[in-house]
Coordinates of C-alpha atoms and ligand atoms in Angstrom, one line a residue:
X1 CA 116.5 86.3 99.7
X2 CA 116.6 89.8 98.4
X3 CA 119.2 92.0 99.8
X4 CA 117.9 95.4 99.3
X5 CA 114.7 97.1 100.2
X6 CA 113.3 100.5 99.1
X7 CA 110.5 102.1 100.7
X8 CA 108.9 105.3 99.8
X9 CA 106.4 107.7 101.5
X10 CA 104.0 110.3 100.0
X11 CA 105.6 113.6 99.3
X12 CA 103.4 115.8 101.3
X13 CA 102.0 119.1 100.2
X14 CA 103.8 121.8 102.0
X15 CA 101.0 124.2 102.1
X16 CA 100.4 123.7 105.9
X17 CA 102.0 122.0 108.8
X18 CA 101.8 118.1 109.0
X19 CA 99.4 116.7 111.5
X20 CA 99.1 113.4 113.4
X21 CA 97.7 111.7 110.0
X22 CA 101.0 112.5 108.3
X23 CA 102.8 111.5 111.3
X24 CA 101.2 108.3 111.1
X25 CA 102.2 107.4 107.6
X26 CA 105.8 108.2 108.5
X27 CA 105.8 106.3 111.5
X28 CA 104.4 103.1 109.9
X29 CA 107.1 103.5 107.1
X30 CA 109.9 103.9 109.7
X31 CA 108.7 100.8 111.6
X32 CA 108.8 98.9 108.4
X33 CA 112.2 100.0 107.3
X34 CA 113.7 99.5 110.7
X35 CA 112.5 96.0 110.7
X36 CA 114.0 95.4 107.4
X37 CA 117.3 96.9 108.5
X38 CA 117.3 94.8 111.5
X39 CA 116.7 91.7 109.4
X40 CA 119.9 92.5 107.5
X41 CA 118.6 94.1 104.4
X42 CA 120.2 97.0 102.8
X43 CA 117.5 99.6 103.1
X44 CA 116.8 102.9 101.4
X45 CA 113.9 105.3 102.9
X46 CA 112.6 108.1 100.7
X47 CA 110.8 111.2 102.1
X48 CA 110.1 114.4 100.5
X49 CA 107.5 117.2 99.7
X50 CA 105.4 118.0 96.5
X51 CA 106.0 121.5 96.0
X52 CA 105.0 122.7 92.4
X53 CA 101.3 123.4 93.4
X54 CA 98.7 125.9 93.2
X55 CA 97.7 125.4 96.8
X56 CA 101.1 126.2 98.0
X57 CA 101.2 129.5 96.0
X58 CA 97.8 130.3 97.5
X59 CA 99.0 129.5 101.1
X60 CA 102.1 131.6 100.6
X61 CA 99.9 134.5 99.4
X62 CA 97.7 134.1 102.4
X63 CA 100.7 134.2 104.8
X64 CA 102.0 137.3 103.0
X65 CA 105.2 135.4 102.0
X66 CA 107.0 134.9 98.9
X67 CA 106.4 131.3 97.7
X68 CA 110.1 130.1 97.6
X69 CA 110.8 131.3 101.2
X70 CA 107.3 129.9 102.2
X71 CA 108.3 126.5 100.9
X72 CA 111.7 126.6 102.7
X73 CA 110.2 127.3 106.0
X74 CA 107.4 124.6 105.8
X75 CA 110.0 122.1 104.5
X76 CA 112.2 122.9 107.6
X77 CA 109.1 122.1 109.8
X78 CA 108.6 118.7 108.0
X79 CA 112.3 117.8 108.8
X80 CA 111.9 118.9 112.4
X81 CA 108.9 116.7 112.8
X82 CA 110.6 113.8 111.3
X83 CA 113.5 114.5 113.6
X84 CA 111.4 114.5 116.6
X85 CA 109.4 111.3 115.6
X86 CA 112.8 109.6 115.0
X87 CA 112.1 108.9 111.3
X88 CA 115.3 107.4 109.7
X89 CA 114.9 108.6 106.2
X90 CA 117.9 108.5 103.8
X91 CA 116.8 111.1 101.5
X92 CA 114.3 114.0 101.5
X93 CA 113.5 115.0 97.9
X94 CA 112.0 118.3 97.0
X95 CA 110.2 118.6 93.7
X96 CA 111.4 122.1 93.1
X97 CA 115.0 120.7 93.1
X98 CA 116.1 121.4 89.6
X99 CA 119.1 119.1 90.0
X100 CA 117.7 116.3 91.7
X101 CA 114.2 116.0 90.4
X102 CA 113.7 117.7 87.3
X103 CA 116.2 115.9 84.8
X104 CA 114.5 112.5 85.7
X105 CA 111.0 113.7 85.7
X106 CA 111.6 115.1 82.0
X107 CA 113.4 111.9 81.0
X108 CA 110.3 109.9 82.1
X109 CA 108.0 112.3 80.1
X110 CA 110.2 111.8 77.0
X111 CA 109.9 108.1 77.3
X112 CA 105.8 108.3 77.7
X113 CA 105.9 110.5 74.6
X114 CA 108.3 108.2 72.6
X115 CA 105.8 105.4 73.4
X116 CA 103.2 107.5 71.6
X117 CA 101.3 107.9 75.1
X118 CA 101.3 111.6 75.1
X119 CA 99.0 113.8 72.8
X120 CA 97.4 117.2 72.9
X121 CA 93.8 117.8 73.6
X122 CA 91.6 121.0 74.0
X123 CA 90.0 120.2 77.5
X124 CA 87.2 121.7 79.6
X125 CA 86.5 120.6 83.2
X126 CA 86.3 121.3 86.7
X127 CA 89.7 121.4 88.7
X128 CA 89.8 121.0 92.5
X129 CA 92.9 122.7 93.8
X130 CA 92.5 120.8 97.0
X131 CA 92.9 117.6 95.2
X132 CA 95.2 118.9 92.5
X133 CA 92.8 116.8 90.1
X134 CA 90.1 117.3 87.7
X135 CA 86.6 116.3 89.3
X136 CA 83.4 115.6 87.8
X137 CA 79.9 117.1 88.8
X138 CA 79.0 114.0 90.5
X139 CA 81.9 114.4 92.9
X140 CA 80.5 117.5 94.1
X141 CA 78.0 118.1 96.9
X142 CA 76.1 121.6 96.6
X143 CA 78.6 122.5 93.9
X144 CA 81.5 122.2 96.2
X145 CA 84.2 119.5 96.7
X146 CA 83.1 117.7 100.0
X147 CA 86.7 117.0 101.1
X148 CA 87.9 120.6 100.9
X149 CA 84.7 122.6 100.9
X150 CA 85.8 124.8 98.0
X151 CA 84.2 125.4 94.8
X152 CA 86.3 123.8 91.8
X153 CA 87.7 126.1 89.1
X154 CA 86.2 125.9 85.6
X155 CA 89.2 125.4 83.3
X156 CA 89.1 125.4 79.5
X157 CA 92.8 124.7 78.2
X158 CA 94.9 122.9 75.6
X159 CA 96.9 120.3 77.6
X160 CA 98.9 117.2 76.9
X161 CA 97.2 114.1 77.9
X162 CA 98.5 110.7 79.0
X163 CA 97.0 107.5 77.3
X164 CA 96.2 105.8 80.7
X165 CA 93.1 104.1 78.9
X166 CA 95.8 101.9 77.0
X167 CA 97.0 100.3 80.2
X168 CA 93.7 99.3 81.9
X169 CA 93.8 95.5 80.8
X170 CA 97.6 95.0 81.6
X171 CA 97.3 96.6 85.0
X172 CA 94.5 94.7 85.9
X173 CA 96.1 91.5 85.1
X174 CA 99.1 92.5 87.1
X175 CA 97.1 93.6 90.2
X176 CA 95.0 90.5 90.0
X177 CA 98.1 88.2 90.1
X178 CA 99.7 90.1 92.7
X179 CA 102.7 90.9 90.5
X180 CA 101.9 94.4 91.8
X181 CA 100.6 93.4 95.1
X182 CA 98.2 95.8 96.9
X183 CA 97.7 95.5 100.7
X184 CA 95.3 95.0 102.4
X185 CA 92.9 93.0 100.1
X186 CA 90.0 95.5 100.3
X187 CA 92.1 98.1 98.5
X188 CA 93.0 95.6 95.8
X189 CA 89.3 94.9 95.3
X190 CA 88.7 98.7 95.2
X191 CA 91.3 99.5 92.6
X192 CA 90.3 96.5 90.5
X193 CA 86.8 97.7 90.5
X194 CA 87.9 101.1 89.5
X195 CA 90.1 99.8 86.8
X196 CA 87.4 97.4 85.7
X197 CA 85.3 100.3 84.8
X198 CA 87.9 101.4 82.3
X199 CA 90.3 104.0 82.7
X200 CA 90.1 107.5 81.0
X201 CA 93.3 109.4 79.5
X202 CA 94.4 112.1 81.9
X203 CA 95.5 115.6 81.5
X204 CA 99.0 115.6 82.3
X205 CA 100.1 119.3 81.9
X206 CA 98.8 122.8 82.5
X207 CA 99.6 126.0 80.9
X208 CA 102.3 127.8 82.9
X209 CA 100.5 129.8 85.5
X210 CA 100.5 133.6 85.6
X211 CA 101.7 134.5 89.1
X212 CA 103.9 131.6 89.6
X213 CA 107.6 132.5 90.5
X214 CA 110.6 131.3 88.5
X215 CA 111.6 127.6 89.4
X216 CA 108.0 126.5 90.2
X217 CA 106.6 123.8 87.8
X218 CA 108.7 121.4 85.5
X219 CA 108.5 122.5 81.8
X220 CA 107.2 120.0 79.5
X221 CA 110.1 118.9 77.4
X222 CA 110.0 120.6 74.1
X223 CA 107.2 123.1 75.1
X224 CA 108.1 125.8 77.7
X225 CA 104.5 127.2 77.7
X226 CA 103.4 124.0 79.6
X227 CA 104.4 122.6 82.9
X228 CA 103.8 119.0 84.0
X229 CA 100.7 118.1 85.8
X230 CA 101.5 118.0 89.6
X231 CA 100.8 114.4 90.0
X232 CA 102.9 113.3 86.9
X233 CA 105.7 115.5 88.5
X234 CA 105.3 114.2 91.8
X235 CA 104.9 110.3 91.1
X236 CA 108.1 110.6 89.3
X237 CA 109.9 111.5 92.5
X238 CA 110.1 107.7 93.6
X239 CA 112.7 107.2 90.7
X240 CA 114.2 110.6 90.2
X241 CA 115.3 110.5 93.8
X242 CA 117.5 107.5 92.9
X243 CA 119.0 109.3 90.1
X244 CA 116.8 108.2 87.1
X245 CA 117.8 110.5 84.2
X246 CA 121.0 111.8 85.8
X247 CA 123.1 109.4 87.8
X248 CA 121.5 106.0 88.1
X249 CA 123.8 104.0 90.4
X250 CA 121.1 104.1 93.1
X251 CA 118.4 103.5 90.7
X252 CA 120.0 100.3 89.5
X253 CA 120.6 99.2 93.1
X254 CA 117.1 99.9 94.7
X255 CA 114.5 100.1 91.8
X256 CA 111.8 98.6 91.7
X257 CA 110.5 99.7 95.1
X258 CA 109.7 97.2 97.6
X259 CA 106.9 99.0 99.0
X260 CA 105.2 102.4 98.4
X261 CA 103.5 103.4 101.7
X262 CA 100.4 105.6 100.9
X263 CA 97.1 106.7 102.8
X264 CA 93.9 105.5 101.1
X265 CA 93.0 108.9 99.5
X266 CA 95.8 108.5 97.0
X267 CA 95.3 104.9 96.0
X268 CA 94.3 105.6 92.3
X269 CA 97.3 107.9 91.5
X270 CA 99.4 105.1 92.9
X271 CA 97.7 102.0 91.8
X272 CA 96.5 103.3 88.4
X273 CA 98.5 106.3 87.1
X274 CA 101.8 105.6 88.4
X275 CA 102.2 101.9 87.2
X276 CA 100.8 103.0 83.9
X277 CA 103.5 105.5 83.5
X278 CA 106.1 102.9 84.4
X279 CA 104.7 100.5 81.8
X280 CA 104.6 103.3 79.1
X281 CA 108.2 104.0 80.0
X282 CA 109.3 100.4 79.9
X283 CA 110.3 100.5 83.5
X284 CA 109.6 97.8 86.3
X285 CA 106.8 98.3 88.5
X286 CA 107.0 98.5 92.3
X287 CA 106.4 95.2 94.1
X288 CA 103.9 96.3 96.8
X289 CA 101.6 99.3 97.5
X290 CA 100.7 99.4 101.1
X291 CA 97.5 101.4 101.8
X292 CA 96.7 102.6 105.3
X293 CA 93.4 104.1 106.6
X294 CA 92.8 107.6 108.0
X295 CA 93.3 108.9 111.5
X296 CA 89.9 110.3 112.6
X297 CA 89.3 112.6 115.2
X298 CA 85.9 112.7 116.7
X299 CA 84.8 110.2 113.9
X300 CA 86.0 112.6 111.2
X301 CA 89.2 112.5 109.0
X302 CA 91.8 114.6 110.5
X303 CA 92.3 117.5 108.3
X304 CA 93.3 121.1 108.3
X305 CA 90.1 122.0 106.6
X306 CA 88.0 120.3 109.2
X307 CA 89.8 121.8 111.9
X308 CA 90.2 118.7 114.1
X309 CA 93.8 118.5 114.0
X310 CA 96.0 117.0 116.7
X311 CA 99.5 118.3 116.6
X312 CA 102.1 115.6 116.9
X313 CA 104.7 117.9 118.3
X314 CA 102.4 118.6 121.2
X315 CA 102.0 114.9 121.9
X316 CA 105.7 114.4 121.7
X317 CA 106.4 117.1 123.9
X318 CA 104.2 115.7 126.6
X319 CA 104.6 112.0 126.3
X320 CA 108.0 111.5 124.4
X321 CA 108.7 110.2 120.9
X322 CA 108.3 106.6 121.5
X323 CA 105.0 106.8 123.5
X324 CA 103.6 108.5 120.2
X325 CA 105.2 106.0 117.9
X326 CA 103.7 103.2 120.3
X327 CA 100.2 104.5 120.3
X328 CA 100.2 105.1 116.5
X329 CA 101.7 101.7 115.8
X330 CA 99.7 99.6 118.5
X331 CA 96.4 101.4 118.8
X332 CA 95.5 102.0 115.4
X333 CA 94.9 99.2 112.8
X334 CA 97.0 99.9 109.6
X335 CA 94.3 98.7 107.3
X336 CA 91.3 100.6 108.7
X337 CA 90.4 104.3 110.0
X338 CA 91.2 104.7 113.7
X339 CA 90.0 107.2 116.0
X340 CA 92.4 109.1 118.3
X341 CA 91.5 111.1 121.4
X342 CA 93.7 112.8 123.9
X343 CA 91.9 110.7 126.8
X344 CA 92.7 107.5 124.9
X345 CA 96.3 108.4 124.4
X346 CA 96.8 109.2 128.1
X347 CA 95.1 105.9 129.3
X348 CA 97.1 103.8 127.0
X349 CA 100.2 105.5 128.1
X350 CA 99.8 105.1 131.7
X351 CA 98.5 101.5 131.5
X352 CA 101.1 99.9 128.9
X353 CA 104.0 102.2 129.0
X354 CA 104.3 103.5 132.8
X355 CA 102.6 100.6 134.5
X356 CA 103.6 98.1 131.7
X357 CA 106.9 98.2 130.0
X358 CA 108.4 101.0 132.1
X359 CA 107.7 99.1 135.4
X360 CA 108.7 95.8 134.1
X361 CA 112.1 97.2 133.0
X362 CA 112.8 98.7 136.4
X363 CA 111.7 95.5 138.2
X364 CA 114.0 93.2 136.2
X365 CA 117.0 95.7 136.0
X366 CA 116.9 96.4 139.7
X367 CA 117.0 92.7 140.3
X368 CA 120.1 92.4 137.9
X369 CA 121.7 95.4 139.4
X370 CA 121.5 94.1 142.9
X371 CA 122.1 90.3 142.3
X372 CA 124.2 89.8 139.3
X373 CA 127.9 90.4 139.3
X374 CA 128.0 90.9 135.6
X375 CA 125.9 91.5 132.5
X376 CA 124.3 88.2 131.1
X377 CA 125.0 86.8 127.7
X378 CA 122.8 88.6 124.9
X379 CA 120.7 87.1 122.2
X380 CA 122.3 89.5 119.7
X381 CA 122.2 87.9 116.4
X382 CA 119.3 85.2 116.9
X383 CA 116.9 85.5 113.9
X384 CA 113.4 87.0 114.8
X385 CA 110.7 84.7 115.5
X386 CA 108.9 83.5 112.6
X387 CA 105.5 84.7 113.5
X388 CA 106.7 88.3 114.2
X389 CA 108.4 88.3 110.8
X390 CA 105.4 87.0 108.9
X391 CA 103.4 89.7 110.6
X392 CA 105.7 92.3 109.0
X393 CA 105.6 90.6 105.6
X394 CA 101.9 91.0 105.8
X395 CA 102.2 94.8 107.1
X396 CA 100.1 93.8 110.2
X397 CA 102.3 96.2 112.4
X398 CA 99.7 96.4 115.1
X399 CA 99.7 92.6 115.5
X400 CA 103.5 92.5 115.5
X401 CA 103.8 95.1 118.3
X402 CA 100.9 93.1 120.0
X403 CA 103.2 90.0 119.9
X404 CA 105.9 92.1 121.7
X405 CA 103.4 93.0 124.3
X406 CA 102.4 89.3 124.7
X407 CA 106.0 88.6 125.8
X408 CA 106.0 91.7 128.0
X409 CA 103.2 90.5 129.8
X410 CA 104.4 86.8 129.9
X411 CA 107.5 88.1 131.6
X412 CA 105.6 90.0 134.2
X413 CA 103.4 87.1 135.0
X414 CA 106.6 84.8 135.3
X415 CA 108.1 87.3 137.8
X416 CA 104.9 87.3 139.8
X417 CA 104.8 83.5 139.7
X418 CA 108.5 82.5 140.2
X419 CA 109.2 85.4 142.8
X420 CA 112.9 85.8 141.9
X421 CA 113.4 88.4 144.8
X422 CA 112.6 85.5 147.3
X423 CA 114.3 82.8 145.5
X424 CA 117.7 84.5 145.3
X425 CA 117.6 85.0 149.2
X426 CA 116.7 81.2 149.8
X427 CA 118.8 79.7 147.0
X428 CA 121.2 82.5 145.5
X429 CA 122.5 80.3 142.7
X430 CA 119.0 79.3 141.4
X431 CA 117.9 82.8 141.9
X432 CA 120.6 84.4 140.1
X433 CA 120.0 82.0 137.3
X434 CA 116.4 82.8 137.2
X435 CA 117.2 86.7 137.1
X436 CA 119.8 86.0 134.3
X437 CA 116.9 84.3 132.2
X438 CA 114.7 87.3 132.9
X439 CA 117.2 89.8 131.8
X440 CA 117.8 87.6 128.6
X441 CA 114.1 87.8 127.7
X442 CA 114.2 91.5 128.4
X443 CA 116.8 91.8 126.0
X444 CA 114.7 89.9 123.3
X445 CA 111.9 92.3 124.1
X446 CA 114.3 95.2 123.5
X447 CA 115.3 93.8 120.1
X448 CA 111.7 93.1 119.0
X449 CA 110.8 96.7 120.0
X450 CA 113.4 98.3 118.0
X451 CA 111.2 98.9 114.8
X452 CA 108.6 100.5 116.9
X453 CA 110.4 102.2 119.9
X454 CA 114.0 102.6 118.8
X455 CA 115.1 104.8 121.6
X456 CA 113.5 102.8 124.3
X457 CA 114.7 99.7 122.8
X458 CA 118.3 101.1 122.7
X459 CA 118.0 102.2 126.5
X460 CA 117.0 98.8 127.5
X461 CA 119.8 97.2 125.5
X462 CA 122.3 99.4 127.2
X463 CA 120.9 98.6 130.6
X464 CA 121.4 95.0 130.0
X465 CA 124.9 95.6 128.6
X466 CA 125.8 97.7 131.6
X467 CA 123.8 95.6 134.0
X468 CA 122.3 98.7 135.6
X469 CA 118.7 100.0 136.1
X470 CA 118.0 102.8 133.7
X471 CA 116.2 106.2 134.6
X472 CA 112.4 105.9 134.7
X473 CA 111.4 105.3 131.1
X474 CA 107.8 106.5 131.2
X475 CA 107.1 108.9 134.0
X476 CA 103.6 109.7 135.0
X477 CA 102.0 112.5 133.3
Ligands
ME8_501 O1 98.4 113.7 98.4 N1 95.2 109.9 108.4 O2 99.8 115.0 99.6 P1 99.1 115.3 101.2 C1 96.1 109.3 108.0 N2 101.2 115.4 97.5 N3 97.0 109.7 106.9 C2 96.8 110.9 106.6 C3 95.8 111.9 107.0 C4 94.9 111.2 107.9 N4 93.8 111.8 108.6 N5 95.7 112.9 106.4 C5 96.8 112.9 105.5 C6 99.5 114.2 98.7 N6 97.3 111.6 105.6 C7 100.5 114.3 97.5 C8 101.1 113.0 97.5 S1 102.9 111.4 96.5 C9 103.7 111.0 94.9 C10 102.1 112.8 96.3 C11 98.6 111.2 104.9 O3 99.8 116.3 101.8 C12 98.4 109.9 104.0 O4 99.6 109.3 103.8 O5 97.5 115.6 100.7 C13 97.7 110.7 102.8 O6 97.9 109.6 101.7 C14 98.8 111.6 102.6 O7 98.9 112.2 103.9 C15 98.2 112.8 101.6 O8 99.0 113.9 101.8

């Protein structure tokens, strides 16, 4: 069995605060990595921000702040949100980091160039700043980008191009054979059909922008008048963070990535452009790309532009970190879009956390505290049930947490059926044995909950260790 596990997340644009959609990506990623850690792997979890962008410069101008200060501020907010969500990342990479990120991005560029895959071309086209990508007339509705509601800029430039077209066939083969595995199957089909139509070479640099501050945008090696296209720059983060092009100890240990976690909007960048760059550079491809759907609110993609944002901080303040993690992981399918309403959230909280798990922990630990002299033996090192592990391997995290809830329910039912509170009075020895079994099962539940609700898991484990009923876990809201 492989001993290491490297997981990456999209480096989000720091042009606005993150919303529940971003929180969703990070929570899925965190549950996956905690599972792998619990299963004994040496893990590495990367997060970051994608900073060399026009949209950030625009947002800073709008806020009346100097761009670099604006960035620092927003990045602090990213980290604050990750802390309140209990995201256990190992590194936060910033693409303006000239020491950590730039050497590797430039080294990668040089490899593409050496492979003969970089050439210059005069280009004219429509550029959507929202997407940070060229778009075509047929992507527009009424002359505007339907996702961002903005008119694209007309650009006429001389750029460096990347010979993406060259890799279409190889890529297709690798995706078909699952050498580069795409999860779920529907995304695999989608990208195969996209690649099957042929791939066009992509513009990979931009002329250095007027109005951009010093330190924004990675110079193209050998041509200071150009900076790297933001996606070329951003995708490289997955290896530059490991020290590619500077000090590659981590790179040697962890690359290729076990999984890139992404949302469905950035599939083409990750499953076409990025692996083609790696092929061109002669580097190994990531093993899996796991593509989740969108969080919608009122049936529409949650997004700043649409103004239907739910602020994760606000939910965390009201319900607590683990309640938010619980909801995102259990009540949203990782493969499809899922709608979130504040009412739905509250109902699930009351039914499954306050009345469900919280109540169960209180009942079992009250019995233990009252009737057991000492704590019970704990199933500390037993391997996870096969079914549960398989669900993680398939990225079916909602099913894995359903599995835990199945055991919560079964334990509840067992208490109702076997009435330990009566039995312990009638036959103390058998009663205590039964209570011991209930506590052992509760400990199992805590272990299985760890990837999803780490703090709750720890509180339950401690309660069992100390043989003491904990404080109310999920107070009524
Ligand atoms: O694309 N539901 O950054 P970005 C679920 N910088 N997930 C959502 C979401 C929603 N409503 N809205 C956003 C970029 N996301 C690039 C990435 S990676 C080398 C560069 C999440 O800030 C989801 O993970 O636009 C999506 O893929 C990502 O945010 C887009 O983030």
